[in-house]
Coordinates of C-alpha atoms in Angstrom, one line a residue:
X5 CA -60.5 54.8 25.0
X6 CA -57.5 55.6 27.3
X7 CA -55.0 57.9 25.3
X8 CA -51.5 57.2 24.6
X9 CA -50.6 59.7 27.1
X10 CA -52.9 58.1 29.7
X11 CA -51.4 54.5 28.9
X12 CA -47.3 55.9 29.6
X13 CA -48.3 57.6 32.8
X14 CA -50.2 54.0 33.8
X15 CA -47.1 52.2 32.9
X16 CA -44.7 55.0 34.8
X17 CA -46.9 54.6 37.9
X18 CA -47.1 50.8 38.0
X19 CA -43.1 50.8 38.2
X20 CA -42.5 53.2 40.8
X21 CA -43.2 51.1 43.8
X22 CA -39.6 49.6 42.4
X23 CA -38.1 52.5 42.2
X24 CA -39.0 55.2 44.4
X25 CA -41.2 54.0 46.7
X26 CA -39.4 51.8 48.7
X27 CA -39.1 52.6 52.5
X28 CA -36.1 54.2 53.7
X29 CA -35.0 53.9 57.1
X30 CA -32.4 56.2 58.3
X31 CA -30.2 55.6 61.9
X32 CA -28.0 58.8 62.2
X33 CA -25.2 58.4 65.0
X34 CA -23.1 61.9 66.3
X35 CA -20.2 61.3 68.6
X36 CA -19.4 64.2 70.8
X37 CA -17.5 62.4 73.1
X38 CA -18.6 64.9 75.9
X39 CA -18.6 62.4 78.5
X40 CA -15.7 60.4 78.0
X41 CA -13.2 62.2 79.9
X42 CA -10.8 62.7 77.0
X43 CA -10.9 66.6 75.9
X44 CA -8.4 65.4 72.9
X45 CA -11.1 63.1 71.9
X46 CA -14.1 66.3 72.0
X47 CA -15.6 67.3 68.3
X48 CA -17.3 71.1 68.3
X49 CA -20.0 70.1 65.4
X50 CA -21.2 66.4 65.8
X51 CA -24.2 66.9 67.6
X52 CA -25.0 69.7 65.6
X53 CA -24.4 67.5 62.2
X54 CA -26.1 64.3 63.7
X55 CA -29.4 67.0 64.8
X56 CA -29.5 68.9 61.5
X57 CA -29.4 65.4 59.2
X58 CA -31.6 64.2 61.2
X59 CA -34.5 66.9 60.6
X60 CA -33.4 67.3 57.1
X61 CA -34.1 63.2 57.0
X62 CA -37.6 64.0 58.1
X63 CA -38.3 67.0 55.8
X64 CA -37.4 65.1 52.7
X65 CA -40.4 62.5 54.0
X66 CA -38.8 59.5 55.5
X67 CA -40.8 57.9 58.3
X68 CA -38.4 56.2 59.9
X69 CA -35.7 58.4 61.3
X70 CA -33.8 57.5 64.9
X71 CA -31.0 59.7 66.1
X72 CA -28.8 58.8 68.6
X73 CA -25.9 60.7 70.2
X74 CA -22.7 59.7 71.8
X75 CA -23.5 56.3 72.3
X76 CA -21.3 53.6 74.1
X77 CA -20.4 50.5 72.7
X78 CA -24.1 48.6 74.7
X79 CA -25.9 51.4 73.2
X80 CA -24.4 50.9 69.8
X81 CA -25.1 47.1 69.6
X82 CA -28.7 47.9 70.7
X83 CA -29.8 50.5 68.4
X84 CA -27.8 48.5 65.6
X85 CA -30.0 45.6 66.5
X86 CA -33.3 47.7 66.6
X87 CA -32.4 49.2 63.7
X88 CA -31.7 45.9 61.2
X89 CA -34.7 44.2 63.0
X90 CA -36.8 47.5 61.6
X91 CA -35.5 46.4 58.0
X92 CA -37.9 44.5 55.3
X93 CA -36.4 43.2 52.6
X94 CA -37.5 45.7 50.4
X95 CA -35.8 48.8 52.5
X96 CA -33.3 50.4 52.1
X97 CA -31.3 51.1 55.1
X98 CA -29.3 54.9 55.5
X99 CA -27.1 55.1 58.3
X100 CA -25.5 58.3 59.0
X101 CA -22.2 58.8 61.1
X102 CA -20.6 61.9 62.9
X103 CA -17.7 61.2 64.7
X104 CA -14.2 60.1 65.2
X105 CA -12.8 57.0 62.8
X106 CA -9.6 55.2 62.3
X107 CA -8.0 53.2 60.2
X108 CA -5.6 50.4 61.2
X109 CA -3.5 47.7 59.4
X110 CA -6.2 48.7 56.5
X111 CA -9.6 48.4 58.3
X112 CA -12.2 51.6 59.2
X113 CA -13.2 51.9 62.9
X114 CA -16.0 54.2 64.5
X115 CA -15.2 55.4 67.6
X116 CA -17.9 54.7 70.1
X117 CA -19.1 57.9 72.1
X118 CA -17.4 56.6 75.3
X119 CA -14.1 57.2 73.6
X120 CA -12.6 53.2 74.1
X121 CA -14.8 51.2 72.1
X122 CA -14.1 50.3 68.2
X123 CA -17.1 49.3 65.9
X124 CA -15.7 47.6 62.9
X125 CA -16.8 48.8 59.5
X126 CA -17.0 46.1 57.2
X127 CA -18.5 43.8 60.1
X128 CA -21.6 45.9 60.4
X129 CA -22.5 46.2 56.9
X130 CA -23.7 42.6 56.4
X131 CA -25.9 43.4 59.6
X132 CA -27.7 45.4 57.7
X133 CA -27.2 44.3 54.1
X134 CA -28.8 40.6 54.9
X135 CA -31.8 42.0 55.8
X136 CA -32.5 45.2 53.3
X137 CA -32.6 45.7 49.5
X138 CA -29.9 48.0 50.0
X139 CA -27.6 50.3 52.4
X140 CA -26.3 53.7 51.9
X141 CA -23.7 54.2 54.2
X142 CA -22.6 58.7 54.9
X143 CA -19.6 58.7 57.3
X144 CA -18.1 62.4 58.2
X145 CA -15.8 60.8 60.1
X146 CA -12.5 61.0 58.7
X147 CA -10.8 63.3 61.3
X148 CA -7.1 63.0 62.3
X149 CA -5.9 60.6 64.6
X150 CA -7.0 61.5 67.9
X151 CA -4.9 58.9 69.7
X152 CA -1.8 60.2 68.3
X153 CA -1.1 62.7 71.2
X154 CA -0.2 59.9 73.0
X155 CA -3.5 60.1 75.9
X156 CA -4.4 57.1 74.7
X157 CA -7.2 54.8 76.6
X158 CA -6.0 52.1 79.0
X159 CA -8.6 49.4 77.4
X160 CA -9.8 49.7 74.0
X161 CA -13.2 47.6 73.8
X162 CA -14.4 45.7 70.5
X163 CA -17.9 45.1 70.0
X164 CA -20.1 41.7 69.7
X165 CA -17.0 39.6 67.3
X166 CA -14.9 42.1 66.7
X167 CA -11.4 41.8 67.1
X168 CA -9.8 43.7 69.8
X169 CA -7.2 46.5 68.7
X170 CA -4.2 47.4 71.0
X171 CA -3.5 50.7 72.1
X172 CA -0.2 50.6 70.4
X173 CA -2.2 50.0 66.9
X174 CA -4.5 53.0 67.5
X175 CA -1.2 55.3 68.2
X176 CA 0.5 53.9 64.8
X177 CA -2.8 54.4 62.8
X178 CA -3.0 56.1 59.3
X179 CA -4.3 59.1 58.3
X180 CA -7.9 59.3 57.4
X181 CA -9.8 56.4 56.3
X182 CA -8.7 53.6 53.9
X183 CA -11.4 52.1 51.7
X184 CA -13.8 49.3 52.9
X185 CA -13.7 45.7 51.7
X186 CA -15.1 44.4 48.1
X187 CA -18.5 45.6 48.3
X188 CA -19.5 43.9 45.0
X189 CA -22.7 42.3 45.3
X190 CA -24.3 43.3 48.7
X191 CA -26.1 46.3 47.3
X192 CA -23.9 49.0 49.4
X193 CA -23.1 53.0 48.7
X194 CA -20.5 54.2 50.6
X195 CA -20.3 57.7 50.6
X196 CA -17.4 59.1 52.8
X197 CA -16.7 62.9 53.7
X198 CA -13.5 63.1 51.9
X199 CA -11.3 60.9 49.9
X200 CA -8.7 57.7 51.3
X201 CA -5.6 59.1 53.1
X202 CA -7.1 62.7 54.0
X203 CA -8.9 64.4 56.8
X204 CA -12.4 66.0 56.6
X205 CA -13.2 69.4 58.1
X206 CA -15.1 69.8 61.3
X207 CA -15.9 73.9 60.6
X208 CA -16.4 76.7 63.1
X209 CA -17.7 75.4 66.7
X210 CA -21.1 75.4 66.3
X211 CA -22.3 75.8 62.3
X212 CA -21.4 72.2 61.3
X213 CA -19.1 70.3 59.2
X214 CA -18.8 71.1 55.5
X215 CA -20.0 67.7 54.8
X216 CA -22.7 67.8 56.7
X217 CA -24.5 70.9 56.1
X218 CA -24.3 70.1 51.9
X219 CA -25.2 66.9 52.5
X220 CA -28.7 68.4 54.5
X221 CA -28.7 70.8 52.5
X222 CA -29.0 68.5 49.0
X223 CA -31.7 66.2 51.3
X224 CA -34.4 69.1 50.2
X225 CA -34.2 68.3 46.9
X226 CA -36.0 66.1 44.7
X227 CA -33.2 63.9 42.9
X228 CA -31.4 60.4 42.6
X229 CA -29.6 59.4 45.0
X230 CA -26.8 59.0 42.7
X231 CA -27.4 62.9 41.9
X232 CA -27.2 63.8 45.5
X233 CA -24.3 62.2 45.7
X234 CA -22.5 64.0 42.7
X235 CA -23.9 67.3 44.0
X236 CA -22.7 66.8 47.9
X237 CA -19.3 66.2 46.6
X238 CA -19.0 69.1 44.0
X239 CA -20.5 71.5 47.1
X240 CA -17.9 70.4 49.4
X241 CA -15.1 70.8 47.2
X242 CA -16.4 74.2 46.0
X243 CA -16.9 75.5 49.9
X244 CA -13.4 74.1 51.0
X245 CA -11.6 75.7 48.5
X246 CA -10.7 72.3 47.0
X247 CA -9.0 71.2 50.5
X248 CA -11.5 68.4 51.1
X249 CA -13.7 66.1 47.8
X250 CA -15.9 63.2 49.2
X251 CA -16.0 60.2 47.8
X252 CA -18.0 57.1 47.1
X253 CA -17.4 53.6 46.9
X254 CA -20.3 50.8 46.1
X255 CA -23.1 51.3 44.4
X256 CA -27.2 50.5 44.5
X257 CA -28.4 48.7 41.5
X258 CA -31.7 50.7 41.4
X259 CA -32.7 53.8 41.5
X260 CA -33.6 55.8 44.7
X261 CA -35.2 59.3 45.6
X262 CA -35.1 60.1 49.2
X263 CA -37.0 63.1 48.3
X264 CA -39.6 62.3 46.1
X265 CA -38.7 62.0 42.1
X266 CA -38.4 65.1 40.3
X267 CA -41.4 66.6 38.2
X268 CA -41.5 67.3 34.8
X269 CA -44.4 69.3 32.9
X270 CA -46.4 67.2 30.7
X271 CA -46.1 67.8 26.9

């Protein structure tokens, strides 16, 4: 005769292959921009962000962690490829971005790690939305302008249909990031380093962003992904003095737990 208690725990454990078990796959990207001649374009903690995700990724038990650093717009398409191509349709895909970002006539751009390359937002997202359950988007990227000094590049390229930008749209761009397209219905989180219209932090050369290190630093734990979320945020604000509060847009319409669910003691 199975006890009540026995018959709950059957029924919890037949529903968490929905929940909690299904495979993340995690792509982090950290633009340095070390090698593309432009010191106004060089970032102190990116590589050290993208690196200490990256192994906070793997200590919270995902499989399926590729880090790449300072890549050029080829390199970008191909790992983007790889990456989406890795996806089954039960996945859920977490890419993570360190770098520069811009926002012009409304629209987010990365800035590829050779410094003259754009990689639109909202056009990636389907890439990997069509072929996962979900994507979790983390961008520490919303820096100040860096091709407001007026060292702008000669030739700014867009990747695989994207439109081009002009150098005189990357000189007038806004502040920060604005928010992404309607995200309703393709099973997207957004979660940026700070909120529309403001910058993000980079920190002391060398001991990582404010985003970054709560955002590794809440990876440890065993919680929801909407929990980690909550928690990054209220760390950041709380270590910045209030001068920077990430933000979210999206959302997943299930539950997941990078880290394993939490456990309770049984009654």
């Amino acid at each position: 005769m199975i006890s009540r208690l026995a018959r709950i725990l059957l029924v919890f454990l037949l529903a968490l292959p929905v929940a909690a078990r299904a495979e993340t796959r995690a792509l982090v990207v950290a633009a340095s921009y070390a090698g593309s001649g432009n010191p106004a374009l060089a970032l102190a903690n990116t590589a050290v962000d993208g690196r200490n995700v990256a192994a906070a990724l793997t200590r919270a038990g995902l499989r399926d962690v590729r880090l790449i650093e300072d890549p050029d717009l080829a390199r970008w398409e191909t790992e983007l490829e790889a990456f989406a191509a890795r996806l089954a349709p039960g996945d859920v895909a977490l890419l993570y971005y360190a770098g520069h970002a811009i926002q012009v006539s409304g629209r987010n751009y990365f800035l590829a790690g050779d410094g003259t390359s754009l990689i639109d937002m909202e056009r990636m997202i389907p890439r990997l939305s069509d072929r996962a359950r979900g994507v979790f988007l983390v961008i520490d990227a919303c820096r100040n302008n860096p091709f407001q000094r007026g060292d702008s590049p000669d030739v700014v390229a867009a990747a695989r249909a994207l439109p081009t930008v002009s150098v005189a749209e990357l000189t007038a761009a806004h502040r920060g990031l604005s928010q992404l397209g309607d995200l309703r219905g393709l099973s997207v989180l957004a979660l940026f380093s700070t909120d529309p219209g403001n910058v993000a932090l980079d920190g002391e050369p060398g001991s990582g962003s404010p985003f970054a290190n709560a955002f590794a630093a809440e990876l440890g734990r065993r919680q929801s992904l909407d929990a980690l979320v909550r928690r990054v945020a209220l760390r950041v604000n709380r270590e910045t003095g209030g001068e920077q509060t990430p933000w979210r847009q999206g959302d997943l319409p299930f539950d997941v737990y990078l880290a394993g669910m939490q456990s309770f003691p049984v009654p």
